[in-house]
Short mmCIF file of C-alpha atoms in Angstrom, two decimals:
data_model
loop_
_atom_site.label_atom_id
_atom_site.label_comp_id
_atom_site.label_asym_id
_atom_site.label_seq_id
_atom_site.Cartn_x
_atom_site.Cartn_y
_atom_site.Cartn_z
CA UNK A 492 0.61 -38.93 -12.11
CA UNK A 493 -0.15 -37.71 -8.61
CA UNK A 494 1.61 -38.90 -5.51
CA UNK A 495 -1.20 -37.76 -3.24
CA UNK A 496 -4.89 -38.36 -3.71
CA UNK A 497 -7.98 -37.96 -1.55
CA UNK A 498 -8.28 -41.71 -1.04
CA UNK A 499 -4.90 -41.69 0.70
CA UNK A 500 -6.42 -39.74 3.56
CA UNK A 501 -8.50 -42.76 4.50
CA UNK A 502 -5.31 -44.65 5.18
CA UNK A 503 -4.31 -42.24 7.95
CA UNK A 504 -5.26 -43.43 11.43
CA UNK A 505 -7.25 -40.65 13.10
CA UNK A 506 -9.06 -40.51 16.45
CA UNK A 507 -12.68 -41.47 15.86
CA UNK A 508 -13.86 -42.68 19.28
CA UNK A 509 -15.02 -39.23 20.41
CA UNK A 510 -16.89 -38.55 17.17
CA UNK A 511 -18.56 -41.96 17.19
CA UNK A 512 -19.45 -41.60 20.86
CA UNK A 513 -20.92 -38.13 20.40
CA UNK A 514 -22.80 -39.32 17.34
CA UNK A 515 -24.29 -42.22 19.31
CA UNK A 516 -25.26 -39.93 22.19
CA UNK A 517 -26.79 -37.42 19.77
CA UNK A 518 -28.70 -40.16 17.98
CA UNK A 519 -30.05 -41.62 21.23
CA UNK A 520 -30.97 -38.20 22.59
CA UNK A 521 -32.73 -37.08 19.43
CA UNK A 522 -34.42 -40.48 19.10
CA UNK A 523 -35.61 -40.24 22.72
CA UNK A 524 -36.94 -36.74 22.19
CA UNK A 525 -38.68 -37.75 18.97
CA UNK A 526 -40.25 -40.75 20.69
CA UNK A 527 -41.32 -38.50 23.56
CA UNK A 528 -42.76 -36.01 21.10
CA UNK A 529 -44.57 -38.78 19.24
CA UNK A 530 -46.00 -40.21 22.47
CA UNK A 531 -47.00 -36.73 23.63
CA UNK A 532 -48.82 -36.01 20.38
CA UNK A 533 -50.54 -39.38 20.51
CA UNK A 534 -51.50 -38.95 24.17
CA UNK A 535 -52.81 -35.46 23.45
CA UNK A 536 -54.86 -36.79 20.55
CA UNK A 537 -56.21 -39.64 22.68
CA UNK A 538 -56.98 -37.30 25.57
CA UNK A 539 -58.78 -34.93 23.22
CA UNK A 540 -60.79 -37.79 21.73
CA UNK A 541 -61.80 -38.93 25.22
CA UNK A 542 -62.82 -35.37 26.09
CA UNK A 543 -64.78 -35.04 22.84
CA UNK A 544 -66.64 -38.29 23.46
CA UNK A 545 -67.39 -37.22 27.04
CA UNK A 546 -68.73 -33.84 25.91
CA UNK A 547 -70.73 -35.50 23.13
CA UNK A 548 -72.43 -37.88 25.60
CA UNK A 549 -73.08 -34.98 27.98
CA UNK A 550 -74.68 -32.95 25.21
CA UNK A 551 -77.01 -35.78 24.20
CA UNK A 552 -77.89 -36.51 27.83
CA UNK A 553 -78.56 -32.81 28.56
CA UNK A 554 -80.69 -32.40 25.45
CA UNK A 555 -82.63 -35.58 26.35
CA UNK A 556 -83.23 -34.26 29.88
CA UNK A 557 -84.52 -31.01 28.35
CA UNK A 558 -86.74 -33.01 26.02
CA UNK A 559 -88.33 -34.75 29.04
CA UNK A 560 -89.17 -31.40 30.61
CA UNK A 561 -90.75 -30.10 27.41
CA UNK A 562 -92.55 -33.41 26.75
CA UNK A 563 -94.55 -32.76 29.93
CA UNK A 564 -95.67 -29.54 28.34
CA UNK A 565 -96.01 -30.75 24.77
CA UNK A 566 -99.41 -29.12 24.21
CA UNK A 567 -97.94 -25.73 25.12
CA UNK A 568 -95.04 -26.34 22.70
CA UNK A 569 -97.42 -27.22 19.88
CA UNK A 570 -99.66 -24.22 20.64
CA UNK A 571 -96.88 -21.61 20.34
CA UNK A 572 -96.45 -20.61 16.71
CA UNK A 573 -95.68 -16.91 17.07
CA UNK A 574 -94.52 -14.25 19.52
CA UNK A 575 -98.14 -13.46 20.23
CA UNK A 576 -98.66 -17.06 21.34
CA UNK A 577 -95.71 -16.70 23.69
CA UNK A 578 -97.18 -13.54 25.19
CA UNK A 579 -100.62 -15.09 25.60
CA UNK A 580 -99.15 -18.08 27.44
CA UNK A 581 -96.47 -16.12 29.26
CA UNK A 582 -96.78 -17.65 32.74
CA UNK A 583 -96.80 -21.22 31.40
CA UNK A 584 -93.91 -20.34 29.08
CA UNK A 585 -91.87 -18.86 31.95
CA UNK A 586 -92.55 -21.96 34.09
CA UNK A 587 -91.09 -24.29 31.42
CA UNK A 588 -88.15 -21.98 30.76
CA UNK A 589 -87.35 -21.84 34.49
CA UNK A 590 -87.30 -25.64 34.67
CA UNK A 591 -84.92 -25.65 31.72
CA UNK A 592 -82.79 -23.00 33.45
CA UNK A 593 -82.42 -25.20 36.54
CA UNK A 594 -81.27 -28.03 34.31
CA UNK A 595 -78.98 -25.66 32.45
CA UNK A 596 -77.42 -24.56 35.74
CA UNK A 597 -76.88 -28.19 36.82
CA UNK A 598 -75.08 -29.14 33.61
CA UNK A 599 -73.11 -25.89 33.33
CA UNK A 600 -74.56 -25.21 29.90
CA UNK A 601 -74.83 -21.94 28.04
CA UNK A 602 -78.32 -22.46 26.62
CA UNK A 603 -81.04 -25.06 26.40
CA UNK A 604 -83.65 -24.31 23.76
CA UNK A 605 -86.39 -25.90 21.68
CA UNK A 606 -86.90 -25.29 17.97
CA UNK A 607 -89.84 -25.92 15.67
CA UNK A 608 -90.42 -25.49 11.97
CA UNK A 609 -93.22 -23.30 10.64
CA UNK A 610 -93.63 -22.93 6.88
CA UNK A 611 -90.02 -23.94 6.28
CA UNK A 612 -88.58 -21.48 8.82
CA UNK A 613 -87.12 -22.62 12.12
CA UNK A 614 -87.93 -20.68 15.31
CA UNK A 615 -86.98 -20.64 18.97
CA UNK A 616 -89.96 -21.67 21.09
CA UNK A 617 -88.27 -22.09 24.48
CA UNK A 618 -84.91 -20.47 25.22
CA UNK A 619 -83.06 -20.08 28.55
CA UNK A 620 -81.50 -16.80 27.39
CA UNK A 621 -82.49 -14.14 29.99
CA UNK A 622 -82.18 -11.35 27.44
CA UNK A 623 -84.77 -13.02 25.25
CA UNK A 624 -87.19 -13.08 28.19
CA UNK A 625 -86.51 -9.46 29.15
CA UNK A 626 -87.11 -8.17 25.62
CA UNK A 627 -89.90 -10.65 24.97
CA UNK A 628 -88.23 -11.57 21.68
CA UNK A 629 -88.70 -15.25 22.28
CA UNK A 630 -89.93 -16.39 18.94
CA UNK A 631 -87.07 -15.63 16.57
CA UNK A 632 -85.95 -17.38 13.38
CA UNK A 633 -82.80 -19.50 13.42
CA UNK A 634 -80.58 -20.89 10.69
CA UNK A 635 -79.82 -24.52 11.48
CA UNK A 636 -76.37 -26.00 11.82
CA UNK A 637 -75.70 -29.61 10.77
CA UNK A 638 -76.28 -30.93 14.29
CA UNK A 639 -79.79 -29.43 14.30
CA UNK A 640 -80.50 -30.83 10.85
CA UNK A 641 -79.59 -34.28 12.18
CA UNK A 642 -82.05 -33.86 15.05
CA UNK A 643 -84.83 -32.68 12.73
CA UNK A 644 -84.14 -35.81 10.71
CA UNK A 645 -85.08 -37.82 13.80
CA UNK A 646 -81.60 -38.67 15.09
CA UNK A 647 -79.90 -37.76 18.34
CA UNK A 648 -76.74 -35.92 17.36
CA UNK A 649 -73.91 -33.90 18.82
CA UNK A 650 -71.17 -31.81 17.30
CA UNK A 651 -68.20 -30.76 19.35
CA UNK A 652 -66.25 -27.49 19.29
CA UNK A 653 -66.75 -24.50 17.05
CA UNK A 654 -70.39 -24.85 16.05
CA UNK A 655 -70.48 -21.14 15.31
CA UNK A 656 -73.59 -19.00 14.90
CA UNK A 657 -74.53 -15.40 15.59
CA UNK A 658 -74.68 -16.11 19.34
CA UNK A 659 -71.17 -17.47 19.64
CA UNK A 660 -69.13 -20.66 19.38
CA UNK A 661 -70.40 -23.75 21.17
CA UNK A 662 -70.36 -27.49 21.62
CA UNK A 663 -73.90 -28.38 20.58
CA UNK A 664 -76.13 -31.41 20.94
CA UNK A 665 -79.73 -31.93 19.82
CA UNK A 666 -82.45 -34.62 20.04
CA UNK A 667 -85.83 -34.89 18.30
CA UNK A 668 -88.99 -33.94 20.23
CA UNK A 669 -92.14 -36.09 19.74
CA UNK A 670 -95.78 -35.61 20.72
CA UNK A 671 -97.95 -38.24 22.36
CA UNK A 672 -98.73 -39.86 19.01
CA UNK A 673 -95.09 -40.29 18.08
CA UNK A 674 -94.99 -37.44 15.61
CA UNK A 675 -91.86 -35.28 15.60
CA UNK A 676 -92.85 -31.71 16.40
CA UNK A 677 -89.42 -30.12 16.94
CA UNK A 678 -86.05 -30.57 18.55
CA UNK A 679 -84.43 -29.77 21.88
CA UNK A 680 -80.82 -28.60 21.88
CA UNK A 681 -78.11 -27.87 24.43
CA UNK A 682 -75.18 -25.51 23.97
CA UNK A 683 -72.04 -25.71 26.10
CA UNK A 684 -69.27 -23.20 25.49
CA UNK A 685 -66.37 -24.93 23.72
CA UNK A 686 -63.71 -23.62 26.12
CA UNK A 687 -63.08 -27.14 27.47
CA UNK A 688 -61.76 -28.53 24.23
CA UNK A 689 -60.23 -25.27 23.03
CA UNK A 690 -58.36 -24.91 26.32
CA UNK A 691 -57.18 -28.50 26.08
CA UNK A 692 -56.00 -27.91 22.51
CA UNK A 693 -54.24 -24.69 23.46
CA UNK A 694 -52.54 -26.33 26.44
CA UNK A 695 -51.55 -29.36 24.35
CA UNK A 696 -50.30 -27.11 21.56
CA UNK A 697 -48.26 -25.06 24.05
CA UNK A 698 -46.53 -28.05 25.59
CA UNK A 699 -46.10 -29.69 22.19
CA UNK A 700 -44.53 -26.48 20.85
CA UNK A 701 -42.21 -26.31 23.85
CA UNK A 702 -41.22 -29.93 23.29
CA UNK A 703 -40.72 -29.40 19.56
CA UNK A 704 -38.61 -26.27 20.14
CA UNK A 705 -36.61 -28.03 22.85
CA UNK A 706 -36.10 -31.09 20.65
CA UNK A 707 -35.11 -28.94 17.67
CA UNK A 708 -32.76 -26.81 19.77
CA UNK A 709 -31.04 -29.84 21.28
CA UNK A 710 -30.85 -31.55 17.89
CA UNK A 711 -29.38 -28.44 16.28
CA UNK A 712 -26.90 -27.98 19.11
CA UNK A 713 -25.87 -31.62 18.87
CA UNK A 714 -25.46 -31.25 15.12
CA UNK A 715 -23.34 -28.13 15.67
CA UNK A 716 -21.21 -29.96 18.23
CA UNK A 717 -20.87 -32.96 15.93
CA UNK A 718 -19.99 -30.68 13.03
CA UNK A 719 -17.33 -28.92 15.11
CA UNK A 720 -15.92 -32.22 16.32
CA UNK A 721 -16.03 -33.62 12.80
CA UNK A 722 -14.28 -30.55 11.40
CA UNK A 723 -11.70 -30.69 14.18
CA UNK A 724 -11.18 -34.39 13.51
CA UNK A 725 -10.94 -33.67 9.79
CA UNK A 726 -8.30 -31.03 10.47
CA UNK A 727 -6.37 -33.50 12.61
CA UNK A 728 -6.60 -36.14 9.89
CA UNK A 729 -5.51 -33.65 7.26
CA UNK A 730 -2.62 -32.52 9.46
CA UNK A 731 -1.58 -36.13 10.10
CA UNK A 732 -1.85 -36.87 6.42
CA UNK A 733 0.33 -33.88 5.56
CA UNK A 734 2.88 -34.86 8.19
CA UNK A 735 2.96 -38.40 6.85
CA UNK A 736 2.98 -37.57 3.16
CA UNK A 737 4.42 -34.11 2.59
CA UNK A 738 7.73 -32.50 3.41
CA UNK A 739 7.28 -29.82 6.06
CA UNK A 740 9.97 -27.52 4.60
CA UNK A 741 9.35 -27.61 0.86
CA UNK A 742 5.71 -28.69 0.79
CA UNK A 743 6.54 -31.36 -1.78
CA UNK A 744 5.45 -34.99 -1.49
CA UNK A 745 7.91 -36.90 0.69
CA UNK A 746 9.54 -40.32 0.32
CA UNK A 747 6.58 -42.09 1.96
CA UNK A 748 4.11 -40.42 -0.38
CA UNK A 749 6.23 -41.17 -3.44
CA UNK A 750 6.74 -44.83 -2.59
CA UNK A 751 3.05 -45.25 -1.71
CA UNK A 752 2.12 -43.83 -5.07
CA UNK A 753 4.50 -46.10 -6.96
CA UNK A 754 3.41 -49.17 -5.02
CA UNK A 755 -0.20 -48.33 -5.84
CA UNK A 756 0.26 -47.42 -9.51
CA UNK A 757 3.22 -49.43 -10.81
CA UNK A 758 1.13 -52.40 -11.96
CA UNK A 759 -1.19 -50.08 -13.87
CA UNK A 760 1.75 -48.28 -15.48
CA UNK A 761 3.36 -51.59 -16.45
CA UNK A 762 0.11 -53.07 -17.79
CA UNK A 763 -0.68 -50.00 -19.91
CA UNK A 764 2.89 -49.70 -21.16
CA UNK A 765 3.44 -46.23 -19.77
CA UNK A 766 6.97 -44.84 -19.89
CA UNK A 767 8.64 -42.40 -17.53
CA UNK A 768 12.08 -41.36 -16.38
CA UNK A 769 13.32 -41.09 -12.80
CA UNK A 770 15.57 -38.10 -12.13
CA UNK A 771 17.43 -38.45 -8.82
CA UNK A 772 18.68 -34.96 -7.92
CA UNK A 773 21.27 -34.25 -5.25
CA UNK A 774 22.34 -30.68 -4.49
CA UNK A 775 26.04 -29.93 -4.77
CA UNK A 776 27.64 -27.91 -1.93
CA UNK A 777 24.35 -27.50 -0.07
CA UNK A 778 26.16 -28.33 3.18
CA UNK A 779 28.22 -25.17 2.70
CA UNK A 780 25.06 -23.07 2.71
CA UNK A 781 23.87 -24.64 5.98
CA UNK A 782 27.29 -24.33 7.60
CA UNK A 783 27.90 -20.72 6.57
CA UNK A 784 24.45 -19.12 6.43
CA UNK A 785 22.54 -21.33 8.85
CA UNK A 786 19.73 -23.82 8.57
CA UNK A 787 17.03 -21.15 8.28
CA UNK A 788 18.66 -19.88 5.11
CA UNK A 789 19.08 -23.50 4.01
CA UNK A 790 15.31 -24.04 4.43
CA UNK A 791 14.56 -20.95 2.37
CA UNK A 792 16.87 -22.28 -0.32
CA UNK A 793 15.17 -25.69 -0.27
CA UNK A 794 11.79 -24.03 -0.79
CA UNK A 795 13.16 -22.03 -3.71
CA UNK A 796 14.62 -25.16 -5.32
CA UNK A 797 11.35 -27.06 -4.76
CA UNK A 798 9.44 -24.26 -6.46
CA UNK A 799 11.95 -24.20 -9.33
CA UNK A 800 11.77 -27.96 -9.92
CA UNK A 801 7.96 -28.03 -9.91
CA UNK A 802 7.81 -25.04 -12.23
CA UNK A 803 10.34 -26.50 -14.64
CA UNK A 804 8.47 -29.82 -14.87
CA UNK A 805 5.16 -27.99 -15.29
CA UNK A 806 6.47 -25.92 -18.18
CA UNK A 807 8.20 -28.78 -19.97
CA UNK A 808 6.84 -30.88 -22.80
CA UNK A 809 6.39 -33.74 -20.33
CA UNK A 810 4.08 -32.10 -17.80
CA UNK A 811 1.12 -34.27 -18.86
CA UNK A 812 1.58 -37.32 -21.07
CA UNK A 813 -1.00 -40.11 -21.56
CA UNK A 814 -2.95 -38.97 -18.53
CA UNK A 815 0.17 -38.99 -16.36
CA UNK A 816 1.44 -35.91 -14.57
CA UNK A 817 5.03 -35.00 -13.73
CA UNK A 818 5.79 -35.40 -10.04
CA UNK A 819 8.46 -33.76 -7.90
CA UNK A 820 9.26 -35.04 -4.38
CA UNK A 821 11.80 -34.28 -1.69
CA UNK A 822 13.13 -37.63 -0.46
CA UNK A 823 15.97 -36.55 1.82
CA UNK A 824 17.89 -33.62 3.24
CA UNK A 825 19.18 -32.22 -0.06
CA UNK A 826 17.78 -34.92 -2.34
CA UNK A 827 14.87 -34.53 -4.73
CA UNK A 828 13.31 -36.92 -7.17
CA UNK A 829 11.27 -36.29 -10.30
CA UNK A 830 9.09 -38.77 -12.17
CA UNK A 831 8.67 -37.40 -15.69
CA UNK A 832 6.13 -39.15 -17.95
CA UNK A 833 6.58 -39.84 -21.64
CA UNK A 834 10.39 -40.07 -21.63
CA UNK A 835 11.32 -43.45 -23.06
CA UNK A 836 14.89 -43.08 -24.33
CA UNK A 837 18.29 -42.08 -23.06
CA UNK A 838 18.38 -39.25 -25.59
CA UNK A 839 15.11 -37.73 -24.38
CA UNK A 840 16.20 -38.06 -20.77
CA UNK A 841 19.54 -36.39 -21.53
CA UNK A 842 17.85 -33.44 -23.23
CA UNK A 843 15.50 -32.95 -20.26
CA UNK A 844 18.38 -33.17 -17.75
CA UNK A 845 20.57 -30.71 -19.64
CA UNK A 846 17.72 -28.24 -19.97
CA UNK A 847 17.08 -28.62 -16.24
CA UNK A 848 20.74 -27.88 -15.43
CA UNK A 849 20.80 -24.90 -17.79
CA UNK A 850 17.64 -23.42 -16.27
CA UNK A 851 18.97 -24.05 -12.77
CA UNK A 852 22.11 -22.03 -13.56
CA UNK A 853 20.00 -19.08 -14.74
CA UNK A 854 17.31 -19.12 -12.06
CA UNK A 855 17.31 -15.61 -10.46
CA UNK A 856 16.33 -16.83 -7.02
CA UNK A 857 19.31 -19.23 -6.97
CA UNK A 858 22.08 -17.15 -8.53
CA UNK A 859 23.35 -15.78 -5.21
CA UNK A 860 23.81 -19.31 -3.84
CA UNK A 861 25.34 -20.57 -7.09
CA UNK A 862 27.88 -17.74 -7.18
CA UNK A 863 28.63 -17.68 -3.44
CA UNK A 864 28.65 -21.38 -2.54
CA UNK A 865 29.01 -23.12 -5.86
CA UNK A 866 25.53 -24.58 -5.54
CA UNK A 867 24.74 -27.10 -8.25
CA UNK A 868 22.81 -30.27 -9.03
CA UNK A 869 24.02 -33.80 -9.70
CA UNK A 870 21.37 -35.82 -11.53
CA UNK A 871 21.07 -39.57 -11.93
CA UNK A 872 18.58 -40.99 -14.43
CA UNK A 873 16.84 -44.34 -14.90
CA UNK A 874 14.09 -45.32 -17.35
CA UNK A 875 10.85 -47.26 -16.90
CA UNK A 876 10.31 -49.90 -18.12
CA UNK A 877 13.36 -50.33 -20.32
CA UNK A 878 15.83 -50.47 -17.41
CA UNK A 879 13.68 -51.86 -14.64
CA UNK A 880 9.99 -52.39 -13.82
CA UNK A 881 10.48 -52.71 -10.07
CA UNK A 882 10.23 -49.19 -8.65
CA UNK A 883 12.68 -49.83 -5.77
CA UNK A 884 15.34 -50.96 -8.23
CA UNK A 885 14.48 -48.14 -10.62
CA UNK A 886 15.11 -45.51 -7.93
CA UNK A 887 18.26 -47.32 -6.83
CA UNK A 888 19.61 -47.18 -10.39
CA UNK A 889 18.91 -43.45 -10.56
CA UNK A 890 20.66 -43.02 -7.19
CA UNK A 891 23.73 -44.88 -8.44
CA UNK A 892 23.77 -42.79 -11.64
CA UNK A 893 23.59 -39.63 -9.50
CA UNK A 894 26.78 -40.64 -7.64
CA UNK A 895 28.51 -41.21 -10.96
CA UNK A 896 27.42 -37.75 -12.10
CA UNK A 897 28.80 -36.30 -8.87
CA UNK A 898 32.04 -38.22 -9.38
CA UNK A 899 32.41 -36.63 -12.83
CA UNK A 900 32.60 -33.05 -11.68
CA UNK A 901 29.17 -32.29 -10.08
CA UNK A 902 26.49 -30.10 -11.65
CA UNK A 903 26.22 -32.90 -14.12
CA UNK A 904 23.92 -35.74 -15.09
CA UNK A 905 24.38 -39.42 -15.89
CA UNK A 906 21.97 -42.00 -17.28
CA UNK A 907 22.30 -45.36 -15.59
CA UNK A 908 23.92 -48.23 -17.46
CA UNK A 909 24.95 -51.72 -16.37
CA UNK A 910 28.61 -50.76 -16.11
CA UNK A 911 27.73 -48.69 -13.03
CA UNK A 912 26.77 -51.83 -11.11
CA UNK A 913 23.94 -52.08 -8.63
CA UNK A 914 25.57 -51.08 -5.35
CA UNK A 915 24.48 -47.64 -4.07
CA UNK A 916 26.90 -47.70 -1.14
CA UNK A 917 29.74 -48.60 -3.47
CA UNK A 918 28.90 -45.68 -5.76
CA UNK A 919 28.81 -43.32 -2.78
CA UNK A 920 32.13 -44.65 -1.51
CA UNK A 921 33.75 -43.88 -4.87
CA UNK A 922 32.60 -40.28 -4.60
CA UNK A 923 33.90 -39.95 -1.06
CA UNK A 924 37.29 -41.36 -2.01
CA UNK A 925 37.66 -39.19 -5.07
CA UNK A 926 36.19 -35.91 -3.78
CA UNK A 927 36.23 -36.14 -0.03
CA UNK A 928 32.56 -35.20 0.22
CA UNK A 929 29.38 -35.27 -1.73
#
């Protein structure tokens, strides 16, 4: 039987506008950054595809232009089948290579070259590499890449970026080379260094990385801010909840908490035939402590009594009964109330009350106040459901019984009966007339 539960926190009105506003701003900002990142990635991909297609067309066009130069010297190409053939036709070979070099300069290529196959091995026949001319190592074997294999299969083909061989990494295109009878006799290829696309990828990756880091940083910072605001708001809500539902001096549930609990649970308790006793406890001579020792000492005393009452209920036979838990609340200045489950008869309630009074009189932390000020407890008792099933009336009956206990000498208990009536103010007036104070 708990007066406070986590669901009660949701009933506390807490400021949410700032949190909602910050959440909306964070969502919009992160969404905008993600959209920007998505568009940037897509634009980079589209730009790279456009660049790739442009380079591919340039490679095919360059290789075709080289093929036209070599086609005018097709007999020379067919004649060269070894390095010796190159040397024997050196001047004619240099003339063709120089024409290819002019073309290579115009297109900004790295190499233009022609390959032929002899006995299953592929060789360079023409090559714009100056080193090859200087060393006269112009007829060298070459291991084909897929783009060259496509050209030898009779198709114009281009691969883009990172066609890697022993000479480096290139964008490469190749076209088949035919003789006057339409027979394929080799291929012509163009290499352009792949720095265009690599540079574009590196630049795109750099700006994308910057955008990703920026987006992540802002998102993380917004999450941190939202977390801090949420935690602050949670602390405010918890503080408001504690102010609304717990006594600031004793730490016990207060009147509001107790009544909220009963309003929420009374139907369940009635339907499942649960029994409990209400013990309305009023301190005797507490005013003397406040007047003589001061309110600070009075607050210390209230905390000691709250601790004693909770401890006594927790150690009793009625701490937990049928899933219900004993509850102690402070409902007024020097007034406490206990709901004790499982007590269903006047006899059981009387035993509990007497044991409570006996323990109170022996409690070490209270002896000084008992001996000095005559501190005691007057206890009024009512039973659920035998006396009343309405919790307001049930507490009222216990309150009336408490005044009757006070009227019979204080530090006493009384169980409510019908002879006591149902007028709390009347019961209090009797005490005031007979004793002069509570």
